[in-house]
PDB file of C-alpha atoms in Angstrom:
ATOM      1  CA  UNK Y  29     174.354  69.760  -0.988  1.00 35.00           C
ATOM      2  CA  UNK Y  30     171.859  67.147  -1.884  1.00 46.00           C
ATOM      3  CA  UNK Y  31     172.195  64.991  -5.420  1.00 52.00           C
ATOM      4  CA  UNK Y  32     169.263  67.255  -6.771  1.00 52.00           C
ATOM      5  CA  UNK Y  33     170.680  70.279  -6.262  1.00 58.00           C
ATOM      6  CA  UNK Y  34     173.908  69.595  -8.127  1.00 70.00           C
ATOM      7  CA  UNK Y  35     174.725  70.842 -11.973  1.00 79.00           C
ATOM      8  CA  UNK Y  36     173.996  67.949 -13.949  1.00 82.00           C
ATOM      9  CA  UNK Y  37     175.536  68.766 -18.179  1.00 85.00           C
ATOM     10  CA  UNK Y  38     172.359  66.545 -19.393  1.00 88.00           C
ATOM     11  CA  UNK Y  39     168.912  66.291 -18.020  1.00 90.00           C
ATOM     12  CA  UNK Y  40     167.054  63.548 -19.698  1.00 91.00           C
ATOM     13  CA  UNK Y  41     163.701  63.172 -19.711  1.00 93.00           C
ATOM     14  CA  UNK Y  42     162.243  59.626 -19.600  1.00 92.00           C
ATOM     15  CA  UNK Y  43     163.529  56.577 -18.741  1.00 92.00           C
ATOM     16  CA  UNK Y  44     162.132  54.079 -22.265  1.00 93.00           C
ATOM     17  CA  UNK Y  45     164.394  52.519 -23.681  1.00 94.00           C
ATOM     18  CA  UNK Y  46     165.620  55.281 -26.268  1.00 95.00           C
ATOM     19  CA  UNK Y  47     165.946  57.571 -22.547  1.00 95.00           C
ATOM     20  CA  UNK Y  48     167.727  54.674 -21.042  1.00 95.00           C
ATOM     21  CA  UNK Y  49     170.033  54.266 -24.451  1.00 96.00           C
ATOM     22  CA  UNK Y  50     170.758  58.044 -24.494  1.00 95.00           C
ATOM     23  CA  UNK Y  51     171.918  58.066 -20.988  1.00 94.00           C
ATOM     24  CA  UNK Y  52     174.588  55.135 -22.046  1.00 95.00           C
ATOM     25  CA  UNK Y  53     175.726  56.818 -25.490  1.00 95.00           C
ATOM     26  CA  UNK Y  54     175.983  59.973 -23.736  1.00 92.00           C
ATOM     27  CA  UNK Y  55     178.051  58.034 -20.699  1.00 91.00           C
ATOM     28  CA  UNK Y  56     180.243  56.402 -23.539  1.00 92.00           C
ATOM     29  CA  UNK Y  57     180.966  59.120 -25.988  1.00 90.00           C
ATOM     30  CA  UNK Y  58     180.482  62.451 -23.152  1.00 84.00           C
ATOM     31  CA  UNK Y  59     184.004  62.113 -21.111  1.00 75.00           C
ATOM     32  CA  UNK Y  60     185.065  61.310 -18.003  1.00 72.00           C
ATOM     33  CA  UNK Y  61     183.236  63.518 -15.732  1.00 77.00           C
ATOM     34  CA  UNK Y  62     180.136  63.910 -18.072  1.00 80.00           C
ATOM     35  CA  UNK Y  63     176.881  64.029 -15.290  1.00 86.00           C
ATOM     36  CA  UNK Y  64     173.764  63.021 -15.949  1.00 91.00           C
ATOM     37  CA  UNK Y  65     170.031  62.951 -14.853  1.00 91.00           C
ATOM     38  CA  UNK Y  66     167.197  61.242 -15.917  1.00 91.00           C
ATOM     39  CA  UNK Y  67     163.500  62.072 -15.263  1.00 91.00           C
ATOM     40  CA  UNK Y  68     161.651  59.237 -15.049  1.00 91.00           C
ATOM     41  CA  UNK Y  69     157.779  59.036 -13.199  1.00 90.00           C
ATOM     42  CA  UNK Y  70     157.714  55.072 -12.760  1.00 87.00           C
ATOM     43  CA  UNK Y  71     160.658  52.797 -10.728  1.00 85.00           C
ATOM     44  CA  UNK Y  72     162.960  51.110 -13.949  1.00 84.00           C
ATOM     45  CA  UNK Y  73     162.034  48.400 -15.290  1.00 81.00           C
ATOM     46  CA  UNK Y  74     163.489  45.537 -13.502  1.00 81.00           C
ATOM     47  CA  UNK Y  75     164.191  42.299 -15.555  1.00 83.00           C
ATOM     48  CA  UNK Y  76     166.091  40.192 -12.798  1.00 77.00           C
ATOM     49  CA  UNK Y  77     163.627  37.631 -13.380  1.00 78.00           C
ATOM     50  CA  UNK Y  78     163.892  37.319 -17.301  1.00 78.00           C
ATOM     51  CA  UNK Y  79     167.787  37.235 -16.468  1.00 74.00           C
ATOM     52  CA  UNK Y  80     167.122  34.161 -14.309  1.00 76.00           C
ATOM     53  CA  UNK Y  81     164.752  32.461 -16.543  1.00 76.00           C
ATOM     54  CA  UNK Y  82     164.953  34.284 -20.333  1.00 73.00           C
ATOM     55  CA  UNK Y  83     161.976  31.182 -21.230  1.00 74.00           C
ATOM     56  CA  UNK Y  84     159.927  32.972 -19.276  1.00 73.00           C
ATOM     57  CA  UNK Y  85     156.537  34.296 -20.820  1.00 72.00           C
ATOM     58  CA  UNK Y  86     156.902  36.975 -22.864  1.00 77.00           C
ATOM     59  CA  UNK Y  87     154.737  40.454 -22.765  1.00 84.00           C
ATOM     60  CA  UNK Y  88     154.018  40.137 -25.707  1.00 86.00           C
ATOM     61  CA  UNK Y  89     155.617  43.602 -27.309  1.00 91.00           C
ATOM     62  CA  UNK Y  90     158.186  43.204 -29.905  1.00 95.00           C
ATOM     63  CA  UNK Y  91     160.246  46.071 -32.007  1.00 95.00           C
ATOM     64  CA  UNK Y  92     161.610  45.941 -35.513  1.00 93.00           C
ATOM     65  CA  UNK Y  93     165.271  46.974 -34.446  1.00 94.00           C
ATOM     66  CA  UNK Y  94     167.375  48.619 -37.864  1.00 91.00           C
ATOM     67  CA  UNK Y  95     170.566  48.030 -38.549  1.00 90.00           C
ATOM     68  CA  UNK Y  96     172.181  51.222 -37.095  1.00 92.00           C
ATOM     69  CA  UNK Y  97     169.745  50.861 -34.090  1.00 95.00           C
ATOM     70  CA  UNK Y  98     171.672  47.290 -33.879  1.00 95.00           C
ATOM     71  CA  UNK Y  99     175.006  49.079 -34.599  1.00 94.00           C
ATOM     72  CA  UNK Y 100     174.259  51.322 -31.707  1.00 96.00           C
ATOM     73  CA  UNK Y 101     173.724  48.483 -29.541  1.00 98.00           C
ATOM     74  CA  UNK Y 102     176.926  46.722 -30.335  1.00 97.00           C
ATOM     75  CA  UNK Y 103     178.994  49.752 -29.825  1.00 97.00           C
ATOM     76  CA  UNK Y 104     177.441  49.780 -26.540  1.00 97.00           C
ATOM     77  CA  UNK Y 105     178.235  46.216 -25.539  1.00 97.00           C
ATOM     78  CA  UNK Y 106     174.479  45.289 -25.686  1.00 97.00           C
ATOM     79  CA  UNK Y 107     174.015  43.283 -28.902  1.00 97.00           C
ATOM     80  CA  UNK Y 108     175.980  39.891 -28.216  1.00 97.00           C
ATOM     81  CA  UNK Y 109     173.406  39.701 -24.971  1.00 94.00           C
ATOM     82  CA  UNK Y 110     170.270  40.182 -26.982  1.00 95.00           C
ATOM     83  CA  UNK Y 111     171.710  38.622 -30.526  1.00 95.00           C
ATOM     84  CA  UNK Y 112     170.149  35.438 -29.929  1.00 95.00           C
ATOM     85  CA  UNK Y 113     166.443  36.708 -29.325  1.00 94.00           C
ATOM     86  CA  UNK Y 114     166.895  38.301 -32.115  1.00 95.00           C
ATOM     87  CA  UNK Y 115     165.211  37.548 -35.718  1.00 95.00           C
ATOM     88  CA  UNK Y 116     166.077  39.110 -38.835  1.00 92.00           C
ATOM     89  CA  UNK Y 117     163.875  40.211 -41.010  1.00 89.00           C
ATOM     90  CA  UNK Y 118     164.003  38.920 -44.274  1.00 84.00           C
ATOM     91  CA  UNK Y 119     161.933  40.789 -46.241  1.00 81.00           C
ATOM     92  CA  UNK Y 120     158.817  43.371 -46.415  1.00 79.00           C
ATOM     93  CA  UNK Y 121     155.685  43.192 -48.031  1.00 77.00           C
ATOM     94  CA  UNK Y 122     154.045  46.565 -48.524  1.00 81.00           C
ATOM     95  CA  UNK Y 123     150.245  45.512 -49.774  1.00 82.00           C
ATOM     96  CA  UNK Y 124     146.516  47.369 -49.348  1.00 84.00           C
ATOM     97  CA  UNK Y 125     144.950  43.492 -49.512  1.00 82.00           C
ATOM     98  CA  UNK Y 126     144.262  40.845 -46.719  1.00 82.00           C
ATOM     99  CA  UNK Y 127     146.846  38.244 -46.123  1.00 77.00           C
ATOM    100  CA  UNK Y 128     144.114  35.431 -47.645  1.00 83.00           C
ATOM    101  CA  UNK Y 129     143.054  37.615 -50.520  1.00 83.00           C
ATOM    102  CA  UNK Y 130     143.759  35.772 -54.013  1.00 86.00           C
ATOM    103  CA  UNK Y 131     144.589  38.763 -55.713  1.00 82.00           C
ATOM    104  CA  UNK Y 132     147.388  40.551 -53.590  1.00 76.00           C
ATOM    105  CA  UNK Y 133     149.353  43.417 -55.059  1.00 82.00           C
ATOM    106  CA  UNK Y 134     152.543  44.661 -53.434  1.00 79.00           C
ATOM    107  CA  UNK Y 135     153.119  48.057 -53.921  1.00 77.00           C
ATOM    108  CA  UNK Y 136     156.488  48.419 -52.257  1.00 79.00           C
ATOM    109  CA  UNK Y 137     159.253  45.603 -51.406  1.00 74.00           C
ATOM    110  CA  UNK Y 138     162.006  45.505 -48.597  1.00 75.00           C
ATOM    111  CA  UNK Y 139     164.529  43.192 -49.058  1.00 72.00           C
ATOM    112  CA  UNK Y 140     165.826  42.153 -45.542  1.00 64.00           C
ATOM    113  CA  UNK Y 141     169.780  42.276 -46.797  1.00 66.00           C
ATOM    114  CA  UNK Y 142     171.205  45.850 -46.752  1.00 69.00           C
ATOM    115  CA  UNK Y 143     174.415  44.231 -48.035  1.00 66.00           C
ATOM    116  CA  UNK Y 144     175.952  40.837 -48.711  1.00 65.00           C
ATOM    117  CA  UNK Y 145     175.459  38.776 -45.428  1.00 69.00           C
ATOM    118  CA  UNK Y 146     174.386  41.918 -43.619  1.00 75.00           C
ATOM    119  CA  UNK Y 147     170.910  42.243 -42.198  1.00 81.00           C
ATOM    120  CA  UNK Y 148     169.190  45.120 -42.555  1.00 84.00           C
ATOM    121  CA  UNK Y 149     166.658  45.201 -39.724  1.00 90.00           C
ATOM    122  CA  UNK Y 150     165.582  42.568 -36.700  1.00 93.00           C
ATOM    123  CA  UNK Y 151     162.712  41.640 -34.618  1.00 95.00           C
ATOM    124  CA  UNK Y 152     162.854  41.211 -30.983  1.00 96.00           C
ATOM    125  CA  UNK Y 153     160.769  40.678 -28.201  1.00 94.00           C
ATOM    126  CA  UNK Y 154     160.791  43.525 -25.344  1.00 94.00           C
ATOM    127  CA  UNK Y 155     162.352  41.365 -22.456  1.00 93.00           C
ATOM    128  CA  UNK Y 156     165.504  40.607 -24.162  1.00 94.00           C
ATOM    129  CA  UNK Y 157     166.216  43.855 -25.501  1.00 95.00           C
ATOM    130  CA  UNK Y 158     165.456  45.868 -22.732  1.00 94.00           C
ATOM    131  CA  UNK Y 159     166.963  43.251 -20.070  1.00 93.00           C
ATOM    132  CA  UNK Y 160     170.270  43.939 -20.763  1.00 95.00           C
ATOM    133  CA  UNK Y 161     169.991  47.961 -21.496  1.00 95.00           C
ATOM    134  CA  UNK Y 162     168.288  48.192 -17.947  1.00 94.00           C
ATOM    135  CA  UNK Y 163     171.184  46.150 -16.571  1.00 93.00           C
ATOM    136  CA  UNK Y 164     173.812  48.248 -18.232  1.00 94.00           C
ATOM    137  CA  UNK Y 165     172.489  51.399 -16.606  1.00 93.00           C
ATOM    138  CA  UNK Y 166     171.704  50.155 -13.310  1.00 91.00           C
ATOM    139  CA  UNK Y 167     175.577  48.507 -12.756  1.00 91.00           C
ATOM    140  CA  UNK Y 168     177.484  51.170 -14.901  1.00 89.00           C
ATOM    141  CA  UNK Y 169     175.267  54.546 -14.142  1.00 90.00           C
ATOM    142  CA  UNK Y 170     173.565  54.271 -11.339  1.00 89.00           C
ATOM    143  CA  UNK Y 171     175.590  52.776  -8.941  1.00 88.00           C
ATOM    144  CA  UNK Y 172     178.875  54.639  -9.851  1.00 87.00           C
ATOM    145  CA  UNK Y 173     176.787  57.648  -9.334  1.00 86.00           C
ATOM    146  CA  UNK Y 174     176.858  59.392 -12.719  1.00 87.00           C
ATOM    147  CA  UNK Y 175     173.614  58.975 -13.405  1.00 88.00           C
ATOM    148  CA  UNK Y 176     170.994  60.386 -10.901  1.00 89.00           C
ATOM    149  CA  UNK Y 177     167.652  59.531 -11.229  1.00 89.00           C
ATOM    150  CA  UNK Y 178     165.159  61.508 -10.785  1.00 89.00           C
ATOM    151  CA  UNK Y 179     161.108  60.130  -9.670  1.00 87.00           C
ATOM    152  CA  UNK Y 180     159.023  63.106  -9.170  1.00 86.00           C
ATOM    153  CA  UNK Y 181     156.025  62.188  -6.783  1.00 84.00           C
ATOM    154  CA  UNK Y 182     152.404  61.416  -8.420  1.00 72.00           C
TER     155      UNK Y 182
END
């Protein structure tokens, strides 16, 4: 019987980076035998080369990462890779003006500290965040077979 014929418990759809997170939670938390797909119309993202050289030039995309998105991350053994990419956000300005207006009114206020010495959110580029995710569910999914995935054609 061929691997796309087989009962799979989860069929994911999409292969982002929340896809590609899901598919390691679920591998983590879902048991032993848990088996998984995931449906995914492009090839993985493949960030050997940022691994080699992590100066490289950047894409350009960045995400604001919260603190239980972080948490997540560290559970999953993710975090102390990407840590040092990462900035913390120290606080929020919430404001209807320009940034060189002389009158600027904040209407709302984040504080970046969601207790003492604890950040509350982080920016980081998408290389080093998705790097090691990608990595992670290439060496402990895909090639130990509990994660099929799936490329339909077009």
């Amino acid at each position: 019987m061929s691997e796309t014929n087989q009962n799979k418990d989860v069929v994911t759809v999409g292969g982002g980076l929340v896809g590609a997170v899901g598919a390691l939670c679920l591998d983590k938390f879902g048991g032993q035998n848990f088996r998984q797909a995931l449906i995914e119309r492009h090839a993985l993202e493949d960030y050997s080369d940022f691994e080699q050289n992590p100066d490289k030039k950047s894409s350009g995309r960045a995400y604001a990462l919260s603190e239980s998105s972080r948490a997540i991350l560290d559970v999953l053994g993710l975090w102390d890779e990407m840590k040092a990419f990462a900035q913390p956000i120290q606080e929020v300005d919430i404001s209807d003006s320009d940034l060189d207006s002389p009158f600027r009114p904040v209407f709302l206020n984040f504080s970046g500290e969601i207790a003492l010495g604890k950040e509350g959110a982080y920016i980081i580029e998408h290389e080093p965040l998705a790097a090691p995710i990608y990595k992670a569910l290439r060496e402990k999914l895909v090639k130990s077979g509990k994660l099929f995935i799936c490329q339909p054609p077009g």
